Amino acid sequence: MTLSQVGVRPPVASAAISSPSSKSAVPATSARTTSARSTSANVCAVSVSAIPKPLEWLEVSGSPFERGCAIGVRFGDKIRDRVAKAPFLHDDMVPFARTGEGAWLLEMFSESNKALYPEYWEELRGMAAGSCVPFDELLLLNLRKEFGPFLPSLNGHATSDTPATSAVLPELALSATGVKAAGGAATSDRALQYGMASDDCSDVLLLTDDVAAVGHNEDADYSIVDNTFLVHMHSDSGVTFTAYTYAGELPSVAFGFNDARMGFSMDALPPAPSEVGKGGIGRNFVARSLMEARCIEDAVQRVTDPAVAVGHHYVLMDFARRRIVSVETASNGRHSILELGPSPKLGSQADSRGEKGGEGGEEEREVLGVSQKMMNGMSVREGEEVEDERKERRVSGSEKGPAAAGTAAAAAEGTASLFHANAYTRLHLPQRMGPSAHRREATARRLGAPTTTQDILEILSNSDDKEYPIFNEGNPFEAGGPVIHTLHSTLFNLDAGKLSIFGGRSTDGNVLHEFGI
């Protein structure tokens, strides 16, 4: 594959935009206006509605290319700004993609993702055309978690035709810009961008007889600030979904919901380079597919595909059936599934050879379509034991993952809760990461297991750890400011049937959007 501009450029399209006078709740069924439909296949022909602030809103329909094109036209400024602010893209990924090794690797990823997800491939082509950004740059942006770990500049060596662009420390590349994490801890811009450090998002899950809810902090690097928006899409499958979307990426690697009353949130799980499957399917394409899942079982099948190249943590919510499921995934079909509830159910696909295991009792059950063991309550280790093990791994350089259910907690009889950041808690897999995820987990343990939705919001809003807070409100554009910033917080309330998106700390109660699910 060569790096070239998409051959199709649509003319500048105009669309009628509705701008409600209120900034308050925006229902998913908001009215839309229709743009004129052109006879040219290269012109976006979509239905559009929007609100200017605090999150811009776009409703799209039509062919996959048309849907992507509409996103590109409407949010072209944000997409171009995102691409311009991502130095790793132009300094590392594009040059590597022009080498023989890099071009071969990108072609492998391209062939597998295009073959499995042709609809989403066309959406991405349309987005590139609409925004006038080279398609291959957006493709690399969407495959950064898969393509990035193979960069010579992150692995301390250079290919024959590409010099390394930065010095590399044993765990993380040293920041060329001097930008530091909150509190002054040195970190790497590029490593963060590629998913080689653990500073993206936190989830708090709670399912009891009284409360069924999930809280989520969406954290991202500085190039994402002010470059997110909401997309309400009518897909080819007939499912309509609403997704919080990063500029230049498929919707959504963050959170969303659909008209089958399914909700989703996600956390990055940065792998060791040895854990990345060359030529596998990308998590952005998997996450886009997830938006169309009609039930928990459907969602699990989508995210545990054996062809997945890198791992991810998915929170799956079925509002109609009051179910919450945590799924950790990895390459080669490895995954761990935990369904929360008064009697949580845990199971895993241990590795590519098909070994299965679980925690708790020995009674075999069919749960979510895979053979698993039924837990007799949640297995919990003391926080000090978990932290001691992690300190030992960091000192020794070992990349063995934490023991199963290390951060899961059962607060009381009939209660099941989970705090999840960016470290594997059930799969035993190597990761290359910084200390942020473990520090956030330690804060969550100290705060104790939640029992109410207010408890969830207080955990998400906590910044007691000044270096690695759960909620990071630092200004990334100030000198010495943090690389990572909490963009928005959300609360999925299954019993109330709604999703709330907050601006600032969720405990401040500044609800920007509220959706009925």
Short mmCIF file of C-alpha atoms in Angstrom, two decimals:
data_model
loop_
_atom_site.label_atom_id
_atom_site.label_comp_id
_atom_site.label_asym_id
_atom_site.label_seq_id
_atom_site.Cartn_x
_atom_site.Cartn_y
_atom_site.Cartn_z
CA MET A 1 0.00 0.00 0.00
CA THR A 2 1.33 3.42 -0.88
CA LEU A 3 0.63 6.59 1.00
CA SER A 4 -1.49 8.70 -1.27
CA GLN A 5 -4.40 11.07 -1.21
CA VAL A 6 -7.81 9.48 -1.67
CA GLY A 7 -8.66 9.76 -5.33
CA VAL A 8 -12.18 11.01 -4.66
CA ARG A 9 -12.90 14.45 -3.29
CA PRO A 10 -16.47 15.62 -2.86
CA PRO A 11 -17.41 19.17 -3.58
CA VAL A 12 -18.03 21.35 -0.57
CA ALA A 13 -21.44 20.27 0.65
CA SER A 14 -23.95 22.38 2.50
CA ALA A 15 -26.41 20.92 4.95
CA ALA A 16 -29.19 22.40 6.98
CA ILE A 17 -28.23 22.36 10.66
CA SER A 18 -30.75 22.68 13.46
CA SER A 19 -29.40 24.47 16.54
CA PRO A 20 -31.59 24.17 19.62
CA SER A 21 -31.47 27.19 21.85
CA SER A 22 -30.98 25.02 24.95
CA LYS A 23 -27.76 23.19 25.82
CA SER A 24 -29.60 20.68 27.95
CA ALA A 25 -30.69 17.14 27.23
CA VAL A 26 -30.64 16.08 23.59
CA PRO A 27 -32.85 13.07 22.86
CA ALA A 28 -31.59 10.45 20.42
CA THR A 29 -34.80 10.95 18.46
CA SER A 30 -34.18 14.65 17.83
CA ALA A 31 -35.59 16.00 14.58
CA ARG A 32 -33.35 16.07 11.56
CA THR A 33 -33.21 17.97 8.33
CA THR A 34 -32.26 16.43 5.01
CA SER A 35 -29.60 17.61 2.62
CA ALA A 36 -30.09 17.52 -1.11
CA ARG A 37 -29.16 14.16 -2.65
CA SER A 38 -26.75 14.27 -5.56
CA THR A 39 -26.65 11.78 -8.37
CA SER A 40 -22.86 11.57 -8.09
CA ALA A 41 -21.59 8.57 -6.09
CA ASN A 42 -18.80 10.75 -4.75
CA VAL A 43 -21.03 13.31 -3.05
CA CYS A 44 -22.26 12.89 0.50
CA ALA A 45 -26.03 12.42 0.62
CA VAL A 46 -27.14 12.16 4.22
CA SER A 47 -29.55 13.27 6.87
CA VAL A 48 -28.03 15.71 9.34
CA SER A 49 -28.88 17.31 12.67
CA ALA A 50 -26.52 19.05 15.04
CA ILE A 51 -26.11 21.04 18.18
CA PRO A 52 -23.11 23.35 18.42
CA LYS A 53 -22.25 22.96 22.12
CA PRO A 54 -21.14 21.44 24.36
CA LEU A 55 -20.77 18.40 22.09
CA GLU A 56 -21.63 18.79 18.45
CA TRP A 57 -24.14 16.32 17.13
CA LEU A 58 -24.52 14.71 13.71
CA GLU A 59 -27.15 12.25 12.50
CA VAL A 60 -26.22 10.27 9.38
CA SER A 61 -27.80 7.76 7.04
CA GLY A 62 -27.20 6.57 3.48
CA SER A 63 -24.50 4.29 2.11
CA PRO A 64 -21.38 3.59 4.21
CA PHE A 65 -19.32 5.94 2.05
CA GLU A 66 -21.99 8.65 2.33
CA ARG A 67 -22.17 8.30 6.10
CA GLY A 68 -18.41 8.62 6.45
CA CYS A 69 -18.31 11.48 3.98
CA ALA A 70 -20.91 13.40 5.97
CA ILE A 71 -18.83 13.02 9.13
CA GLY A 72 -15.74 14.17 7.23
CA VAL A 73 -17.46 17.24 5.78
CA ARG A 74 -19.17 18.28 9.02
CA PHE A 75 -16.17 17.69 11.28
CA GLY A 76 -13.36 18.24 8.80
CA ASP A 77 -11.81 21.02 10.92
CA LYS A 78 -11.67 18.76 13.95
CA ILE A 79 -10.26 15.85 11.95
CA ARG A 80 -7.55 17.98 10.38
CA ASP A 81 -6.70 19.50 13.76
CA ARG A 82 -6.46 16.05 15.34
CA VAL A 83 -4.17 14.80 12.60
CA ALA A 84 -1.99 17.92 12.84
CA LYS A 85 -1.64 17.56 16.63
CA ALA A 86 -0.57 13.93 16.47
CA PRO A 87 3.21 14.19 15.97
CA PHE A 88 3.61 10.42 16.15
CA LEU A 89 1.59 10.10 12.96
CA HIS A 90 3.88 12.19 10.78
CA ASP A 91 7.15 11.70 12.67
CA ASP A 92 6.94 7.93 13.09
CA MET A 93 4.02 6.07 11.57
CA VAL A 94 3.92 7.60 8.10
CA PRO A 95 7.70 7.30 7.56
CA PHE A 96 7.66 3.68 8.77
CA ALA A 97 4.69 2.89 6.50
CA ARG A 98 6.83 4.04 3.56
CA THR A 99 9.54 1.46 4.28
CA GLY A 100 9.40 -2.03 2.86
CA GLU A 101 8.70 -3.58 6.27
CA GLY A 102 6.13 -0.97 7.23
CA ALA A 103 4.29 -1.11 3.89
CA TRP A 104 4.09 -4.90 4.14
CA LEU A 105 2.74 -4.69 7.69
CA LEU A 106 0.15 -2.04 6.79
CA GLU A 107 -0.96 -4.10 3.80
CA MET A 108 -1.49 -7.12 6.08
CA PHE A 109 -3.68 -5.10 8.45
CA SER A 110 -5.51 -3.47 5.54
CA GLU A 111 -6.39 -6.74 3.83
CA SER A 112 -7.79 -8.39 6.95
CA ASN A 113 -9.85 -5.41 8.11
CA LYS A 114 -11.19 -4.58 4.66
CA ALA A 115 -12.19 -8.20 4.08
CA LEU A 116 -14.00 -8.60 7.40
CA TYR A 117 -15.47 -5.10 7.67
CA PRO A 118 -16.02 -3.74 4.13
CA GLU A 119 -18.83 -1.46 5.34
CA TYR A 120 -16.63 0.22 7.93
CA TRP A 121 -13.76 0.44 5.47
CA GLU A 122 -16.05 2.45 3.18
CA GLU A 123 -17.09 4.67 6.08
CA LEU A 124 -13.43 5.46 6.70
CA ARG A 125 -12.85 6.14 2.98
CA GLY A 126 -15.80 8.50 3.00
CA MET A 127 -14.50 10.25 6.12
CA ALA A 128 -11.13 10.81 4.43
CA ALA A 129 -12.77 12.16 1.28
CA GLY A 130 -15.13 14.45 3.20
CA SER A 131 -12.37 15.88 5.40
CA CYS A 132 -9.77 16.08 2.58
CA VAL A 133 -7.29 14.09 4.68
CA PRO A 134 -5.26 11.32 3.00
CA PHE A 135 -7.00 7.99 3.56
CA ASP A 136 -3.84 6.23 4.68
CA GLU A 137 -3.28 8.81 7.42
CA LEU A 138 -6.73 8.10 8.83
CA LEU A 139 -6.14 4.38 8.43
CA LEU A 140 -2.92 4.62 10.46
CA LEU A 141 -4.75 6.70 13.06
CA ASN A 142 -7.36 3.95 13.39
CA LEU A 143 -4.69 1.23 13.49
CA ARG A 144 -2.27 3.00 15.83
CA LYS A 145 -2.77 0.43 18.62
CA GLU A 146 -1.92 -2.37 16.18
CA PHE A 147 0.68 -0.71 13.93
CA GLY A 148 2.38 1.43 16.59
CA PRO A 149 4.00 -1.34 18.66
CA PHE A 150 6.09 -2.38 15.63
CA LEU A 151 7.64 1.08 15.17
CA PRO A 152 11.45 0.99 15.28
CA SER A 153 11.43 4.23 17.30
CA LEU A 154 9.54 2.50 20.12
CA ASN A 155 11.65 -0.64 20.13
CA GLY A 156 15.13 0.80 20.28
CA HIS A 157 16.26 -0.06 16.77
CA ALA A 158 15.97 1.21 13.22
CA THR A 159 15.13 -0.51 10.00
CA SER A 160 17.64 -0.31 7.19
CA ASP A 161 15.81 2.59 5.59
CA THR A 162 14.32 4.39 8.61
CA PRO A 163 16.36 5.93 11.46
CA ALA A 164 14.95 5.80 14.99
CA THR A 165 13.37 9.14 15.88
CA SER A 166 13.84 9.07 19.65
CA ALA A 167 15.89 7.47 22.38
CA VAL A 168 14.20 4.59 24.14
CA LEU A 169 14.16 3.73 27.83
CA PRO A 170 13.70 0.11 28.98
CA GLU A 171 9.93 0.50 29.27
CA LEU A 172 8.86 3.68 27.48
CA ALA A 173 10.33 5.98 24.88
CA LEU A 174 11.55 9.23 26.41
CA SER A 175 9.38 12.19 25.51
CA ALA A 176 11.01 14.28 22.83
CA THR A 177 8.87 17.27 23.82
CA GLY A 178 9.41 17.14 27.56
CA VAL A 179 5.68 16.96 28.27
CA LYS A 180 5.04 15.32 31.62
CA ALA A 181 2.19 13.50 33.25
CA ALA A 182 0.19 15.25 35.97
CA GLY A 183 2.43 15.96 38.93
CA GLY A 184 5.60 15.89 36.86
CA ALA A 185 6.13 12.18 36.23
CA ALA A 186 8.11 11.78 33.02
CA THR A 187 6.31 9.83 30.32
CA SER A 188 6.24 9.43 26.55
CA ASP A 189 3.87 11.22 24.20
CA ARG A 190 4.39 8.60 21.53
CA ALA A 191 4.12 5.62 23.84
CA LEU A 192 0.84 7.00 25.16
CA GLN A 193 -0.47 7.50 21.66
CA TYR A 194 0.37 4.00 20.52
CA GLY A 195 -1.26 2.45 23.57
CA MET A 196 2.10 1.52 25.07
CA ALA A 197 1.25 3.22 28.37
CA SER A 198 -1.76 2.80 30.59
CA ASP A 199 -3.39 6.18 30.82
CA ASP A 200 -6.69 5.79 28.98
CA CYS A 201 -10.06 5.63 30.78
CA SER A 202 -11.57 4.15 33.93
CA ASP A 203 -14.80 2.23 34.53
CA VAL A 204 -16.83 1.58 37.68
CA LEU A 205 -19.41 -1.22 37.43
CA LEU A 206 -22.14 -1.96 39.98
CA LEU A 207 -24.98 -4.48 39.88
CA THR A 208 -27.03 -5.23 43.00
CA ASP A 209 -30.68 -5.78 43.74
CA ASP A 210 -30.97 -2.01 44.17
CA VAL A 211 -28.56 -0.49 41.63
CA ALA A 212 -27.52 -1.36 38.09
CA ALA A 213 -25.10 1.25 36.75
CA VAL A 214 -21.78 1.85 35.01
CA GLY A 215 -19.65 4.97 35.31
CA HIS A 216 -16.93 5.82 32.80
CA ASN A 217 -14.19 8.44 32.53
CA GLU A 218 -13.07 9.07 28.96
CA ASP A 219 -9.39 9.99 29.13
CA ALA A 220 -7.23 10.78 26.12
CA ASP A 221 -4.11 12.57 24.98
CA TYR A 222 -3.92 16.25 24.24
CA SER A 223 -4.63 15.86 20.51
CA ILE A 224 -8.20 14.74 21.35
CA VAL A 225 -9.15 17.76 23.48
CA ASP A 226 -12.00 19.62 21.71
CA ASN A 227 -11.88 17.02 18.93
CA THR A 228 -14.76 14.74 19.91
CA PHE A 229 -18.42 14.75 18.93
CA LEU A 230 -21.58 12.63 18.92
CA VAL A 231 -22.68 10.58 15.92
CA HIS A 232 -26.19 9.15 15.59
CA MET A 233 -25.94 6.60 12.78
CA HIS A 234 -28.48 4.49 10.89
CA SER A 235 -26.45 1.42 9.91
CA ASP A 236 -26.92 -1.08 7.11
CA SER A 237 -27.87 -3.77 9.65
CA GLY A 238 -30.95 -1.81 10.67
CA VAL A 239 -29.52 -0.94 14.10
CA THR A 240 -29.37 2.76 14.95
CA PHE A 241 -26.72 3.81 17.45
CA THR A 242 -25.33 6.89 19.15
CA ALA A 243 -21.58 7.02 19.70
CA TYR A 244 -19.09 9.39 21.30
CA THR A 245 -16.55 9.75 18.49
CA TYR A 246 -12.91 10.80 18.20
CA ALA A 247 -12.19 13.01 15.20
CA GLY A 248 -10.76 10.90 12.39
CA GLU A 249 -11.78 7.57 13.92
CA LEU A 250 -14.64 5.16 13.43
CA PRO A 251 -17.41 5.47 16.02
CA SER A 252 -16.69 4.50 18.72
CA VAL A 253 -13.65 3.51 20.75
CA ALA A 254 -15.10 5.27 23.80
CA PHE A 255 -18.78 4.67 24.62
CA GLY A 256 -22.21 4.52 23.04
CA PHE A 257 -25.59 2.82 22.92
CA ASN A 258 -28.09 1.58 20.35
CA ASP A 259 -31.81 1.10 19.80
CA ALA A 260 -31.60 -2.53 20.91
CA ARG A 261 -31.11 -1.03 24.39
CA MET A 262 -27.48 -2.08 24.52
CA GLY A 263 -24.82 0.18 26.07
CA PHE A 264 -21.03 0.02 25.76
CA SER A 265 -17.91 1.56 27.28
CA MET A 266 -14.26 0.67 26.70
CA ASP A 267 -10.79 0.88 28.22
CA ALA A 268 -7.44 0.43 26.51
CA LEU A 269 -5.31 -2.56 27.54
CA PRO A 270 -1.81 -1.78 26.24
CA PRO A 271 -0.02 -4.98 25.24
CA ALA A 272 3.59 -5.97 25.18
CA PRO A 273 4.77 -5.89 21.53
CA SER A 274 4.99 -9.69 21.55
CA GLU A 275 1.25 -9.83 22.22
CA VAL A 276 0.19 -7.99 19.05
CA GLY A 277 -1.07 -10.18 16.22
CA LYS A 278 0.45 -9.06 12.92
CA GLY A 279 -2.22 -8.50 10.31
CA GLY A 280 -5.08 -9.01 12.75
CA ILE A 281 -8.28 -7.00 12.93
CA GLY A 282 -8.08 -3.59 14.58
CA ARG A 283 -9.85 -2.67 17.79
CA ASN A 284 -11.39 0.41 16.10
CA PHE A 285 -13.09 -1.86 13.57
CA VAL A 286 -14.16 -4.27 16.33
CA ALA A 287 -15.55 -1.39 18.40
CA ARG A 288 -17.45 -0.06 15.38
CA SER A 289 -18.99 -3.51 14.95
CA LEU A 290 -19.90 -3.59 18.64
CA MET A 291 -22.18 -0.58 18.19
CA GLU A 292 -24.55 -2.85 16.23
CA ALA A 293 -24.75 -5.70 18.78
CA ARG A 294 -28.34 -6.64 19.66
CA CYS A 295 -27.67 -8.57 22.89
CA ILE A 296 -24.88 -9.55 25.28
CA GLU A 297 -24.19 -12.81 23.46
CA ASP A 298 -23.95 -11.01 20.12
CA ALA A 299 -21.58 -8.43 21.64
CA VAL A 300 -19.33 -11.10 23.16
CA GLN A 301 -19.00 -12.87 19.81
CA ARG A 302 -18.00 -9.62 18.13
CA VAL A 303 -15.29 -8.59 20.60
CA THR A 304 -13.73 -12.05 21.13
CA ASP A 305 -13.06 -12.79 17.47
CA PRO A 306 -9.88 -14.92 17.27
CA ALA A 307 -8.49 -12.58 14.61
CA VAL A 308 -8.32 -9.60 17.02
CA ALA A 309 -4.81 -8.10 16.91
CA VAL A 310 -4.68 -6.37 20.32
CA GLY A 311 -6.59 -6.60 23.55
CA HIS A 312 -9.17 -4.25 24.97
CA HIS A 313 -11.59 -4.08 27.89
CA TYR A 314 -15.28 -3.88 26.99
CA VAL A 315 -18.18 -3.18 29.33
CA LEU A 316 -21.40 -4.58 27.85
CA MET A 317 -24.79 -3.48 29.17
CA ASP A 318 -28.20 -4.90 28.37
CA PHE A 319 -30.74 -2.38 29.64
CA ALA A 320 -33.74 -4.57 28.84
CA ARG A 321 -32.44 -7.59 30.79
CA ARG A 322 -30.50 -5.67 33.49
CA ARG A 323 -27.17 -7.32 32.73
CA ILE A 324 -23.62 -5.95 32.98
CA VAL A 325 -20.64 -7.88 31.61
CA SER A 326 -16.90 -7.13 31.66
CA VAL A 327 -14.83 -8.66 28.86
CA GLU A 328 -11.03 -8.55 28.71
CA THR A 329 -9.67 -9.56 25.32
CA ALA A 330 -6.28 -10.29 23.76
CA SER A 331 -4.89 -11.55 20.48
CA ASN A 332 -5.33 -15.19 19.39
CA GLY A 333 -8.85 -15.37 20.77
CA ARG A 334 -7.86 -15.11 24.43
CA HIS A 335 -10.46 -13.49 26.63
CA SER A 336 -12.01 -13.39 30.08
CA ILE A 337 -15.71 -12.77 30.68
CA LEU A 338 -17.14 -11.61 34.00
CA GLU A 339 -20.90 -11.09 34.39
CA LEU A 340 -21.70 -9.01 37.45
CA GLY A 341 -24.52 -9.74 39.85
CA PRO A 342 -25.34 -11.23 43.25
CA SER A 343 -23.64 -14.46 42.04
CA PRO A 344 -21.03 -13.22 39.54
CA LYS A 345 -20.04 -15.54 36.71
CA LEU A 346 -16.44 -15.65 35.52
CA GLY A 347 -14.86 -17.58 32.70
CA SER A 348 -12.03 -17.28 30.22
CA GLN A 349 -10.53 -18.54 27.02
CA ALA A 350 -7.01 -18.86 28.35
CA ASP A 351 -5.00 -18.99 25.15
CA SER A 352 -5.04 -19.85 21.47
CA ARG A 353 -4.88 -23.56 22.28
CA GLY A 354 -8.34 -23.34 23.81
CA GLU A 355 -7.61 -23.84 27.52
CA LYS A 356 -10.49 -22.59 29.63
CA GLY A 357 -10.52 -21.68 33.26
CA GLY A 358 -12.28 -19.68 35.92
CA GLU A 359 -12.45 -18.67 39.56
CA GLY A 360 -14.78 -20.05 42.21
CA GLY A 361 -16.85 -23.23 42.31
CA GLU A 362 -16.40 -26.26 40.11
CA GLU A 363 -19.88 -26.46 38.61
CA GLU A 364 -19.62 -26.15 34.83
CA ARG A 365 -22.24 -23.94 33.18
CA GLU A 366 -22.90 -22.56 29.74
CA VAL A 367 -22.58 -18.80 30.22
CA LEU A 368 -22.55 -16.41 27.25
CA GLY A 369 -22.03 -19.28 24.86
CA VAL A 370 -18.69 -20.48 26.28
CA SER A 371 -17.97 -23.19 28.84
CA GLN A 372 -17.26 -21.48 32.15
CA LYS A 373 -17.21 -22.15 35.88
CA MET A 374 -19.87 -20.68 38.12
CA MET A 375 -18.44 -18.57 40.90
CA ASN A 376 -19.64 -19.10 44.47
CA GLY A 377 -19.30 -15.38 45.11
CA MET A 378 -16.45 -13.13 43.96
CA SER A 379 -12.86 -14.13 44.61
CA VAL A 380 -11.09 -11.21 46.23
CA ARG A 381 -7.47 -10.74 47.30
CA GLU A 382 -6.33 -8.12 49.77
CA GLY A 383 -5.23 -4.90 48.13
CA GLU A 384 -1.79 -5.01 49.77
CA GLU A 385 -1.11 -8.44 48.24
CA VAL A 386 -2.05 -7.16 44.79
CA GLU A 387 0.13 -4.08 45.14
CA ASP A 388 3.08 -6.06 46.49
CA GLU A 389 2.91 -8.39 43.49
CA ARG A 390 2.80 -5.45 41.10
CA LYS A 391 5.75 -3.73 42.79
CA GLU A 392 7.73 -6.95 42.46
CA ARG A 393 6.90 -7.13 38.74
CA ARG A 394 7.92 -3.51 38.18
CA VAL A 395 11.22 -3.91 40.05
CA SER A 396 12.14 -7.23 38.46
CA GLY A 397 10.96 -6.26 34.99
CA SER A 398 8.67 -9.29 34.83
CA GLU A 399 5.69 -8.87 32.49
CA LYS A 400 3.47 -11.46 34.12
CA GLY A 401 -0.07 -10.18 34.56
CA PRO A 402 -1.94 -9.86 37.88
CA ALA A 403 -3.89 -12.77 39.27
CA ALA A 404 -7.51 -13.31 38.33
CA ALA A 405 -10.06 -10.89 39.78
CA GLY A 406 -7.35 -8.85 41.48
CA THR A 407 -9.37 -5.64 41.37
CA ALA A 408 -12.86 -7.14 41.55
CA ALA A 409 -14.71 -6.55 44.81
CA ALA A 410 -17.82 -7.87 46.52
CA ALA A 411 -18.82 -5.16 48.96
CA ALA A 412 -21.52 -7.16 50.74
CA GLU A 413 -23.81 -10.12 50.28
CA GLY A 414 -25.85 -9.58 47.14
CA THR A 415 -23.41 -6.96 45.77
CA ALA A 416 -20.99 -7.16 42.86
CA SER A 417 -18.78 -4.26 41.73
CA LEU A 418 -15.67 -3.75 39.67
CA PHE A 419 -13.22 -0.95 39.04
CA HIS A 420 -11.31 -1.38 35.80
CA ALA A 421 -8.60 0.79 34.31
CA ASN A 422 -5.94 -0.22 31.79
CA ALA A 423 -4.35 -3.29 33.36
CA TYR A 424 -5.50 -6.86 32.89
CA THR A 425 -7.16 -8.05 36.10
CA ARG A 426 -8.08 -11.60 35.08
CA LEU A 427 -5.91 -12.62 32.13
CA HIS A 428 -2.25 -13.44 32.83
CA LEU A 429 -0.66 -11.51 29.97
CA PRO A 430 2.39 -9.27 29.58
CA GLN A 431 1.86 -5.55 29.15
CA ARG A 432 4.13 -2.59 28.49
CA MET A 433 2.73 0.21 30.56
CA GLY A 434 3.35 2.96 33.07
CA PRO A 435 2.14 3.13 36.68
CA SER A 436 -1.09 5.06 36.11
CA ALA A 437 -3.52 2.12 35.92
CA HIS A 438 -2.22 0.49 39.10
CA ARG A 439 -2.24 3.81 40.95
CA ARG A 440 -5.86 4.43 39.95
CA GLU A 441 -6.76 0.91 41.05
CA ALA A 442 -5.11 1.58 44.43
CA THR A 443 -7.17 4.74 44.82
CA ALA A 444 -10.37 2.85 44.01
CA ARG A 445 -9.51 0.16 46.60
CA ARG A 446 -8.92 2.81 49.23
CA LEU A 447 -12.25 4.48 48.46
CA GLY A 448 -14.05 1.14 48.84
CA ALA A 449 -16.61 -0.66 46.74
CA PRO A 450 -19.55 1.51 45.59
CA THR A 451 -23.10 0.76 46.65
CA THR A 452 -24.92 3.73 45.02
CA THR A 453 -24.70 5.75 41.83
CA GLN A 454 -23.37 8.65 43.89
CA ASP A 455 -20.50 6.42 45.03
CA ILE A 456 -19.72 5.71 41.37
CA LEU A 457 -19.56 9.43 40.58
CA GLU A 458 -17.33 10.11 43.58
CA ILE A 459 -14.86 7.46 42.45
CA LEU A 460 -14.81 8.85 38.91
CA SER A 461 -14.26 12.38 40.26
CA ASN A 462 -11.42 11.52 42.63
CA SER A 463 -8.06 13.27 42.21
CA ASP A 464 -6.43 12.42 45.55
CA ASP A 465 -3.43 10.91 43.78
CA LYS A 466 -1.93 14.06 42.31
CA GLU A 467 0.45 12.25 39.96
CA TYR A 468 -2.01 9.69 38.59
CA PRO A 469 -5.55 10.76 39.45
CA ILE A 470 -8.69 8.94 38.37
CA PHE A 471 -10.09 12.28 37.19
CA ASN A 472 -7.41 14.33 35.41
CA GLU A 473 -8.37 17.95 34.96
CA GLY A 474 -4.92 19.34 34.22
CA ASN A 475 -4.47 21.62 31.23
CA PRO A 476 -2.42 19.69 28.65
CA PHE A 477 -1.57 22.88 26.79
CA GLU A 478 0.25 24.47 29.73
CA ALA A 479 4.00 24.02 30.11
CA GLY A 480 4.56 20.84 32.10
CA GLY A 481 0.88 19.97 31.86
CA PRO A 482 -0.30 16.37 31.70
CA VAL A 483 -0.37 14.38 28.48
CA ILE A 484 -3.64 12.76 29.52
CA HIS A 485 -6.86 14.68 30.13
CA THR A 486 -10.33 13.52 31.25
CA LEU A 487 -12.52 14.64 28.39
CA HIS A 488 -15.94 13.66 29.74
CA SER A 489 -17.49 11.40 32.37
CA THR A 490 -20.61 9.32 31.87
CA LEU A 491 -23.14 7.38 33.91
CA PHE A 492 -25.18 4.55 32.41
CA ASN A 493 -28.15 3.99 34.75
CA LEU A 494 -29.82 0.76 33.66
CA ASP A 495 -32.73 1.06 36.09
CA ALA A 496 -33.52 4.64 35.05
CA GLY A 497 -32.93 3.77 31.38
CA LYS A 498 -30.64 6.68 30.62
CA LEU A 499 -27.10 7.79 29.81
CA SER A 500 -25.78 11.05 31.29
CA ILE A 501 -22.69 12.79 29.90
CA PHE A 502 -21.00 15.22 32.28
CA GLY A 503 -18.76 18.19 31.70
CA GLY A 504 -16.07 18.47 34.37
CA ARG A 505 -16.26 16.35 37.50
CA SER A 506 -19.40 14.28 37.51
CA THR A 507 -20.01 15.10 41.18
CA ASP A 508 -20.50 18.73 40.16
CA GLY A 509 -23.67 17.65 38.37
CA ASN A 510 -23.02 19.50 35.10
CA VAL A 511 -25.00 17.23 32.77
CA LEU A 512 -24.31 18.20 29.17
CA HIS A 513 -26.47 15.53 27.55
CA GLU A 514 -28.98 12.99 28.77
CA PHE A 515 -30.29 10.18 26.56
CA GLY A 516 -33.12 7.77 27.14
CA ILE A 517 -32.15 4.16 26.39
#
